[in-house]
CSV table of C-alpha atoms and ligand atoms in Angstrom, one decimal:
chain,number,residue,atom,x,y,z
A,27,UNK,CA,-10.6,6.7,-26.7
A,28,UNK,CA,-10.4,10.1,-28.3
A,29,UNK,CA,-9.9,12.1,-25.1
A,30,UNK,CA,-6.7,13.7,-26.6
A,31,UNK,CA,-7.6,13.2,-30.3
A,32,UNK,CA,-6.4,16.2,-32.3
A,33,UNK,CA,-3.9,17.3,-29.6
A,34,UNK,CA,-0.2,17.5,-30.4
A,35,UNK,CA,2.4,17.3,-27.7
A,36,UNK,CA,6.2,17.5,-27.1
A,37,UNK,CA,7.7,14.9,-24.8
A,38,UNK,CA,11.0,15.9,-23.1
A,39,UNK,CA,12.9,13.6,-20.8
A,40,UNK,CA,12.6,10.1,-22.2
A,41,UNK,CA,15.8,8.2,-21.4
A,42,UNK,CA,14.5,4.7,-21.7
A,43,UNK,CA,11.3,2.6,-21.3
A,44,UNK,CA,11.4,3.1,-17.5
A,45,UNK,CA,11.2,6.9,-17.8
A,46,UNK,CA,8.2,8.6,-16.3
A,47,UNK,CA,8.0,10.6,-19.5
A,48,UNK,CA,7.5,7.3,-21.4
A,49,UNK,CA,4.6,6.4,-19.1
A,50,UNK,CA,3.0,9.7,-19.8
A,51,UNK,CA,3.6,9.5,-23.5
A,52,UNK,CA,2.0,6.0,-23.7
A,53,UNK,CA,-1.1,7.2,-21.9
A,54,UNK,CA,-1.4,10.3,-24.2
A,55,UNK,CA,-1.0,8.1,-27.3
A,56,UNK,CA,-3.6,5.7,-26.0
A,57,UNK,CA,-6.0,8.6,-25.7
A,58,UNK,CA,-5.3,9.7,-29.3
A,59,UNK,CA,-2.6,12.4,-29.0
A,60,UNK,CA,0.1,12.9,-31.6
A,61,UNK,CA,3.5,13.1,-30.1
A,62,UNK,CA,7.0,14.4,-30.7
A,63,UNK,CA,10.1,13.4,-28.7
A,64,UNK,CA,13.3,15.1,-27.9
A,65,UNK,CA,16.4,13.3,-26.7
A,66,UNK,CA,19.5,14.4,-24.9
A,67,UNK,CA,22.6,13.4,-26.8
A,68,UNK,CA,23.5,10.6,-29.2
A,69,UNK,CA,23.5,7.9,-26.6
A,70,UNK,CA,19.8,8.5,-25.8
A,71,UNK,CA,18.9,9.0,-29.5
A,72,UNK,CA,19.4,5.3,-30.1
A,73,UNK,CA,17.0,4.5,-27.2
A,74,UNK,CA,14.4,7.2,-28.0
A,75,UNK,CA,14.0,6.5,-31.7
A,76,UNK,CA,12.5,3.0,-31.4
A,77,UNK,CA,10.3,4.1,-28.5
A,78,UNK,CA,9.0,7.0,-30.6
A,79,UNK,CA,8.3,4.6,-33.4
A,80,UNK,CA,6.2,2.5,-31.1
A,81,UNK,CA,3.9,5.4,-30.6
A,82,UNK,CA,4.0,6.7,-34.2
A,83,UNK,CA,5.8,9.8,-32.8
A,84,UNK,CA,8.1,12.3,-34.5
A,85,UNK,CA,11.7,12.7,-33.1
A,86,UNK,CA,12.4,16.4,-33.3
A,87,UNK,CA,16.0,16.4,-32.3
A,88,UNK,CA,18.6,16.7,-29.6
A,89,UNK,CA,17.8,19.0,-26.7
A,90,UNK,CA,20.1,19.8,-23.8
A,91,UNK,CA,18.3,22.4,-21.7
A,92,UNK,CA,21.6,24.0,-20.7
A,93,UNK,CA,22.0,24.9,-24.4
A,94,UNK,CA,19.4,27.5,-25.4
A,95,UNK,CA,20.2,27.1,-29.1
A,96,UNK,CA,19.2,23.4,-28.9
A,97,UNK,CA,15.9,24.3,-27.3
A,98,UNK,CA,15.3,26.9,-30.0
A,99,UNK,CA,16.1,24.3,-32.7
A,100,UNK,CA,13.6,21.8,-31.3
A,101,UNK,CA,10.8,24.4,-31.1
A,102,UNK,CA,11.6,25.5,-34.7
A,103,UNK,CA,11.3,21.9,-35.8
A,104,UNK,CA,7.9,21.6,-34.0
A,105,UNK,CA,6.8,24.8,-35.6
A,106,UNK,CA,7.8,23.6,-39.1
A,107,UNK,CA,6.1,20.2,-38.7
A,108,UNK,CA,3.0,21.2,-36.8
A,109,UNK,CA,2.7,25.0,-36.8
A,110,UNK,CA,1.3,24.9,-33.2
A,111,UNK,CA,1.5,22.9,-30.0
A,112,UNK,CA,-1.1,21.8,-27.5
A,113,UNK,CA,1.0,20.3,-24.7
A,114,UNK,CA,4.4,19.7,-23.3
A,115,UNK,CA,5.8,17.1,-20.9
A,116,UNK,CA,8.9,18.4,-19.0
A,117,UNK,CA,10.4,15.4,-17.2
A,118,UNK,CA,14.0,16.6,-16.8
A,119,UNK,CA,16.2,16.8,-13.8
A,120,UNK,CA,19.9,16.5,-13.0
A,121,UNK,CA,22.3,16.8,-10.1
A,122,UNK,CA,25.8,15.4,-9.5
A,123,UNK,CA,25.3,11.9,-8.1
A,124,UNK,CA,27.9,12.4,-5.3
A,125,UNK,CA,25.7,15.2,-3.8
A,126,UNK,CA,22.5,13.1,-3.8
A,127,UNK,CA,24.0,11.3,-0.8
A,128,UNK,CA,24.9,12.4,2.7
A,129,UNK,CA,24.4,16.0,3.8
A,130,UNK,CA,22.7,18.9,1.9
A,131,UNK,CA,25.2,21.3,3.5
A,132,UNK,CA,28.0,19.9,1.4
A,133,UNK,CA,26.4,21.1,-1.9
A,134,UNK,CA,28.9,23.1,-4.0
A,135,UNK,CA,27.9,26.4,-5.6
A,136,UNK,CA,28.7,24.8,-9.0
A,137,UNK,CA,26.4,21.8,-8.5
A,138,UNK,CA,23.7,24.0,-6.9
A,139,UNK,CA,23.7,26.3,-10.0
A,140,UNK,CA,23.7,23.3,-12.4
A,141,UNK,CA,20.9,21.5,-10.5
A,142,UNK,CA,18.8,24.6,-10.5
A,143,UNK,CA,19.4,25.3,-14.2
A,144,UNK,CA,18.6,21.8,-15.4
A,145,UNK,CA,15.9,20.9,-12.9
A,146,UNK,CA,14.1,24.2,-12.4
A,147,UNK,CA,14.9,27.0,-14.8
A,148,UNK,CA,14.5,24.7,-17.8
A,149,UNK,CA,10.8,24.7,-17.2
A,150,UNK,CA,10.7,28.4,-17.7
A,151,UNK,CA,13.0,28.4,-20.7
A,152,UNK,CA,10.7,25.7,-22.3
A,153,UNK,CA,7.6,27.7,-21.4
A,154,UNK,CA,9.0,30.8,-23.0
A,155,UNK,CA,9.2,29.0,-26.4
A,156,UNK,CA,5.9,27.1,-25.9
A,157,UNK,CA,4.0,30.3,-25.3
A,158,UNK,CA,4.5,31.4,-28.9
A,159,UNK,CA,3.4,28.0,-30.3
A,160,UNK,CA,0.4,27.4,-28.0
A,161,UNK,CA,-1.9,29.6,-30.0
A,162,UNK,CA,-5.1,27.7,-29.0
A,163,UNK,CA,-4.1,27.5,-25.4
A,164,UNK,CA,-2.3,24.5,-24.0
A,165,UNK,CA,-1.1,22.5,-21.1
A,166,UNK,CA,2.4,22.2,-19.7
A,167,UNK,CA,3.2,19.4,-17.2
A,168,UNK,CA,6.4,19.0,-15.1
A,169,UNK,CA,7.4,16.3,-12.6
A,170,UNK,CA,8.3,17.0,-8.9
A,171,UNK,CA,8.8,15.0,-5.7
A,172,UNK,CA,7.8,15.2,-2.1
A,173,UNK,CA,11.3,16.2,-1.2
A,174,UNK,CA,10.3,19.7,-2.3
A,175,UNK,CA,7.9,19.9,0.7
A,176,UNK,CA,9.7,18.0,3.4
A,177,UNK,CA,13.2,17.0,4.1
A,178,UNK,CA,13.9,13.6,2.6
A,179,UNK,CA,17.2,11.6,3.1
A,180,UNK,CA,19.8,12.2,0.3
A,181,UNK,CA,17.4,14.3,-1.9
A,182,UNK,CA,19.4,17.4,-0.8
A,183,UNK,CA,19.9,20.1,-3.5
A,184,UNK,CA,17.3,18.3,-5.7
A,185,UNK,CA,14.7,19.0,-3.0
A,186,UNK,CA,15.6,22.7,-3.0
A,187,UNK,CA,15.4,22.7,-6.8
A,188,UNK,CA,12.0,21.0,-6.8
A,189,UNK,CA,10.7,23.5,-4.3
A,190,UNK,CA,11.7,26.3,-6.7
A,191,UNK,CA,10.2,24.2,-9.6
A,192,UNK,CA,6.8,24.0,-7.8
A,193,UNK,CA,6.9,27.8,-7.2
A,194,UNK,CA,7.7,28.2,-10.9
A,195,UNK,CA,4.6,26.2,-11.7
A,196,UNK,CA,2.5,28.8,-9.8
A,197,UNK,CA,4.2,31.8,-11.3
A,198,UNK,CA,4.1,30.4,-14.9
A,199,UNK,CA,0.4,29.5,-14.4
A,200,UNK,CA,-0.4,33.1,-13.5
A,201,UNK,CA,1.6,34.5,-16.4
A,202,UNK,CA,0.1,32.2,-19.0
A,203,UNK,CA,-3.5,31.9,-17.8
A,204,UNK,CA,-4.8,34.7,-20.0
A,205,UNK,CA,-3.7,32.7,-23.0
A,206,UNK,CA,-5.5,29.6,-21.7
A,207,UNK,CA,-2.1,27.9,-21.2
A,208,UNK,CA,-2.2,25.8,-18.0
A,209,UNK,CA,0.9,24.8,-16.0
A,210,UNK,CA,0.8,21.9,-13.5
A,211,UNK,CA,3.1,19.4,-11.8
A,212,UNK,CA,2.7,15.8,-10.8
A,213,UNK,CA,4.4,15.0,-7.5
A,214,UNK,CA,5.2,11.3,-8.2
A,215,UNK,CA,6.0,8.7,-5.6
A,216,UNK,CA,9.5,7.1,-5.9
A,217,UNK,CA,9.9,4.9,-9.1
A,218,UNK,CA,13.0,3.0,-10.0
A,219,UNK,CA,14.3,5.0,-13.1
A,220,UNK,CA,17.8,5.9,-14.3
A,221,UNK,CA,17.6,9.3,-12.6
A,222,UNK,CA,16.4,7.7,-9.3
A,223,UNK,CA,19.3,5.2,-9.3
A,224,UNK,CA,21.6,8.2,-8.5
A,225,UNK,CA,19.8,8.9,-5.2
A,226,UNK,CA,21.4,7.4,-2.1
A,227,UNK,CA,19.5,4.5,-0.4
A,228,UNK,CA,16.8,4.6,-3.1
A,229,UNK,CA,15.8,1.0,-2.5
A,230,UNK,CA,15.2,1.9,1.2
A,231,UNK,CA,13.0,4.8,0.1
A,232,UNK,CA,10.9,2.5,-2.1
A,233,UNK,CA,10.4,0.1,0.7
A,234,UNK,CA,9.6,2.8,3.2
A,235,UNK,CA,6.9,4.0,0.8
A,236,UNK,CA,5.5,0.5,0.4
A,237,UNK,CA,5.2,0.1,4.1
A,238,UNK,CA,3.8,3.6,4.9
A,239,UNK,CA,1.8,4.9,1.9
A,240,UNK,CA,-2.0,4.6,2.4
A,241,UNK,CA,-2.2,2.2,-0.6
A,242,UNK,CA,0.7,0.1,0.9
A,243,UNK,CA,2.6,0.2,-2.4
A,244,UNK,CA,4.5,2.4,-4.8
A,245,UNK,CA,3.2,3.8,-8.1
A,246,UNK,CA,4.0,2.9,-11.7
A,247,UNK,CA,4.9,5.0,-14.7
A,248,UNK,CA,1.5,3.9,-16.2
A,249,UNK,CA,-0.3,5.4,-13.2
A,250,UNK,CA,1.6,8.6,-13.4
A,251,UNK,CA,0.9,8.5,-17.1
A,252,UNK,CA,-2.8,8.3,-16.8
A,253,UNK,CA,-2.8,11.2,-14.3
A,254,UNK,CA,-0.6,13.1,-16.8
A,255,UNK,CA,-3.1,12.5,-19.6
A,256,UNK,CA,-5.8,14.0,-17.4
A,257,UNK,CA,-3.7,17.1,-16.7
A,258,UNK,CA,-2.7,17.4,-20.4
A,259,UNK,CA,-6.3,17.0,-21.7
A,260,UNK,CA,-9.3,19.2,-21.6
A,261,UNK,CA,-10.7,17.0,-18.7
A,262,UNK,CA,-8.6,19.3,-16.4
A,263,UNK,CA,-9.4,22.5,-18.2
A,264,UNK,CA,-10.3,24.2,-14.9
A,265,UNK,CA,-7.0,23.2,-13.3
A,266,UNK,CA,-3.8,25.3,-13.3
A,267,UNK,CA,-0.9,26.1,-10.9
A,268,UNK,CA,-1.5,22.7,-9.2
A,269,UNK,CA,0.9,20.1,-7.7
A,270,UNK,CA,-1.0,16.9,-8.0
A,271,UNK,CA,0.3,14.0,-5.9
A,272,UNK,CA,0.4,10.6,-7.6
A,273,UNK,CA,2.2,8.8,-4.8
A,274,UNK,CA,-0.2,6.1,-3.4
A,275,UNK,CA,-1.1,8.8,-0.8
A,276,UNK,CA,2.3,9.0,0.9
A,277,UNK,CA,2.1,12.7,1.3
A,278,UNK,CA,-0.8,12.5,3.8
A,279,UNK,CA,1.3,10.3,6.1
A,280,UNK,CA,4.9,11.2,5.4
B,329,0WD,O1,11.2,8.4,-8.3
B,329,0WD,C1,11.3,9.0,-9.4
B,329,0WD,N1,11.9,8.5,-10.4
B,329,0WD,C2,10.8,10.4,-9.5
B,329,0WD,C3,11.1,11.2,-10.5
B,329,0WD,C4,9.8,10.8,-8.4
B,329,0WD,C5,9.3,12.2,-8.6
B,329,0WD,C6,9.7,13.0,-9.6
B,329,0WD,N2,10.6,12.5,-10.6
B,329,0WD,C7,11.0,13.4,-11.6
B,329,0WD,C8,12.5,13.6,-11.9
B,329,0WD,O2,13.1,14.5,-10.9
B,329,0WD,C9,12.5,14.2,-13.3
B,329,0WD,O3,12.1,15.6,-13.2
B,329,0WD,O4,10.6,12.9,-12.9
B,329,0WD,C10,11.3,13.5,-13.9
B,329,0WD,C11,11.7,12.3,-14.9
B,329,0WD,O5,12.7,11.5,-14.2
B,329,0WD,P1,12.7,9.9,-14.3
B,329,0WD,O6,11.8,9.5,-15.3
B,329,0WD,O7,12.8,9.4,-13.0
B,329,0WD,O8,14.2,9.7,-14.9
B,329,0WD,P2,14.9,9.4,-16.3
B,329,0WD,O9,14.3,8.3,-17.0
B,329,0WD,O10,16.4,9.2,-16.0
B,329,0WD,O11,14.7,10.8,-17.1
B,329,0WD,C12,15.3,12.0,-16.7
B,329,0WD,C13,15.9,12.6,-17.9
B,329,0WD,C14,17.4,12.3,-18.2
B,329,0WD,O12,17.8,11.1,-18.1
B,329,0WD,P3,19.3,10.8,-17.5
B,329,0WD,O13,19.0,9.7,-16.5
B,329,0WD,O14,20.1,10.4,-18.7
B,329,0WD,O15,19.9,12.1,-16.8
B,329,0WD,O16,16.1,14.0,-17.9
B,329,0WD,C15,16.8,14.3,-19.0
B,329,0WD,C16,17.5,13.1,-19.5
B,329,0WD,O17,16.9,12.5,-20.6
B,329,0WD,N3,17.8,15.3,-18.8
B,329,0WD,C17,18.0,16.3,-19.7
B,329,0WD,N4,17.3,16.7,-20.8
B,329,0WD,C18,17.8,17.8,-21.4
B,329,0WD,N5,18.8,18.5,-21.0
B,329,0WD,C19,19.1,17.0,-19.2
B,329,0WD,C20,19.5,18.2,-19.9
B,329,0WD,N6,20.5,18.9,-19.5
B,329,0WD,N7,19.6,16.4,-18.0
B,329,0WD,C21,18.8,15.4,-17.8
């Protein structure tokens, strides 16, 4: 269908074909969008290039959100290739694995700062660059998790970072609304990805969701992808500052 025909979007956070960003990219492409991918470092470049090719997408370079120059370079490349931008998928998070286990209270200042920078501030740094390129309005989408709202075992500093990320969605939505740029988040249920494999007892969390979510199952990257396509397309043009749960309903019972 042509739901997203004529729209051009930047996809940040594909690590492999299990990544949530990949699920969103596939849905956007199915609906007619043109895509550009970033990758983090040479190891991921080899994985991202063939995936981008599957969706006829550009690869616009290495981007490590802790390195502002690499973000600038990617947006300069998008500006050179397209001149403008309609949407962004921000599916990036990081925390030291040994602190996604056990007690939150053990979080070090160094890992707290790093987790907040990569998992929260990066949305704002990306939005700063996007604002200049979204000359016809736009839609920015990030990914969050229920651990922002409630204590969850082992999620620890990432839960604190996701709470700040969800607040950032609201503040950015207010800042960018006059330019018709919308900012929303999907709060996804647990999905077995590379990032999730770093979280302690993740298999147990998946099982817990299967037993307790209203739909009695977990969600797929394709389901998060379809909801993402809605938030990135004009179908959701009246929606901004929203955290939309795609979690088989877990948040109503958890
Ligand atoms: O259960 C899950 N998988 C959920 C994930 C439930 C709810 C939310 N999320 C969120 C994550 O917190 C993240 O924000 O979804 C987003 C995407 O995560 P994912 O799809 O689960 O994980 P993955 O496929 O690993 O992609 C995350 C990627 C990184 O991969 P690795 O695993 O290599 O760290 O984030 C990127 C990187 O590609 N990333 C960075 N990109 C640029 N600069 C950086 C960085 N410094 N650090 C990580």
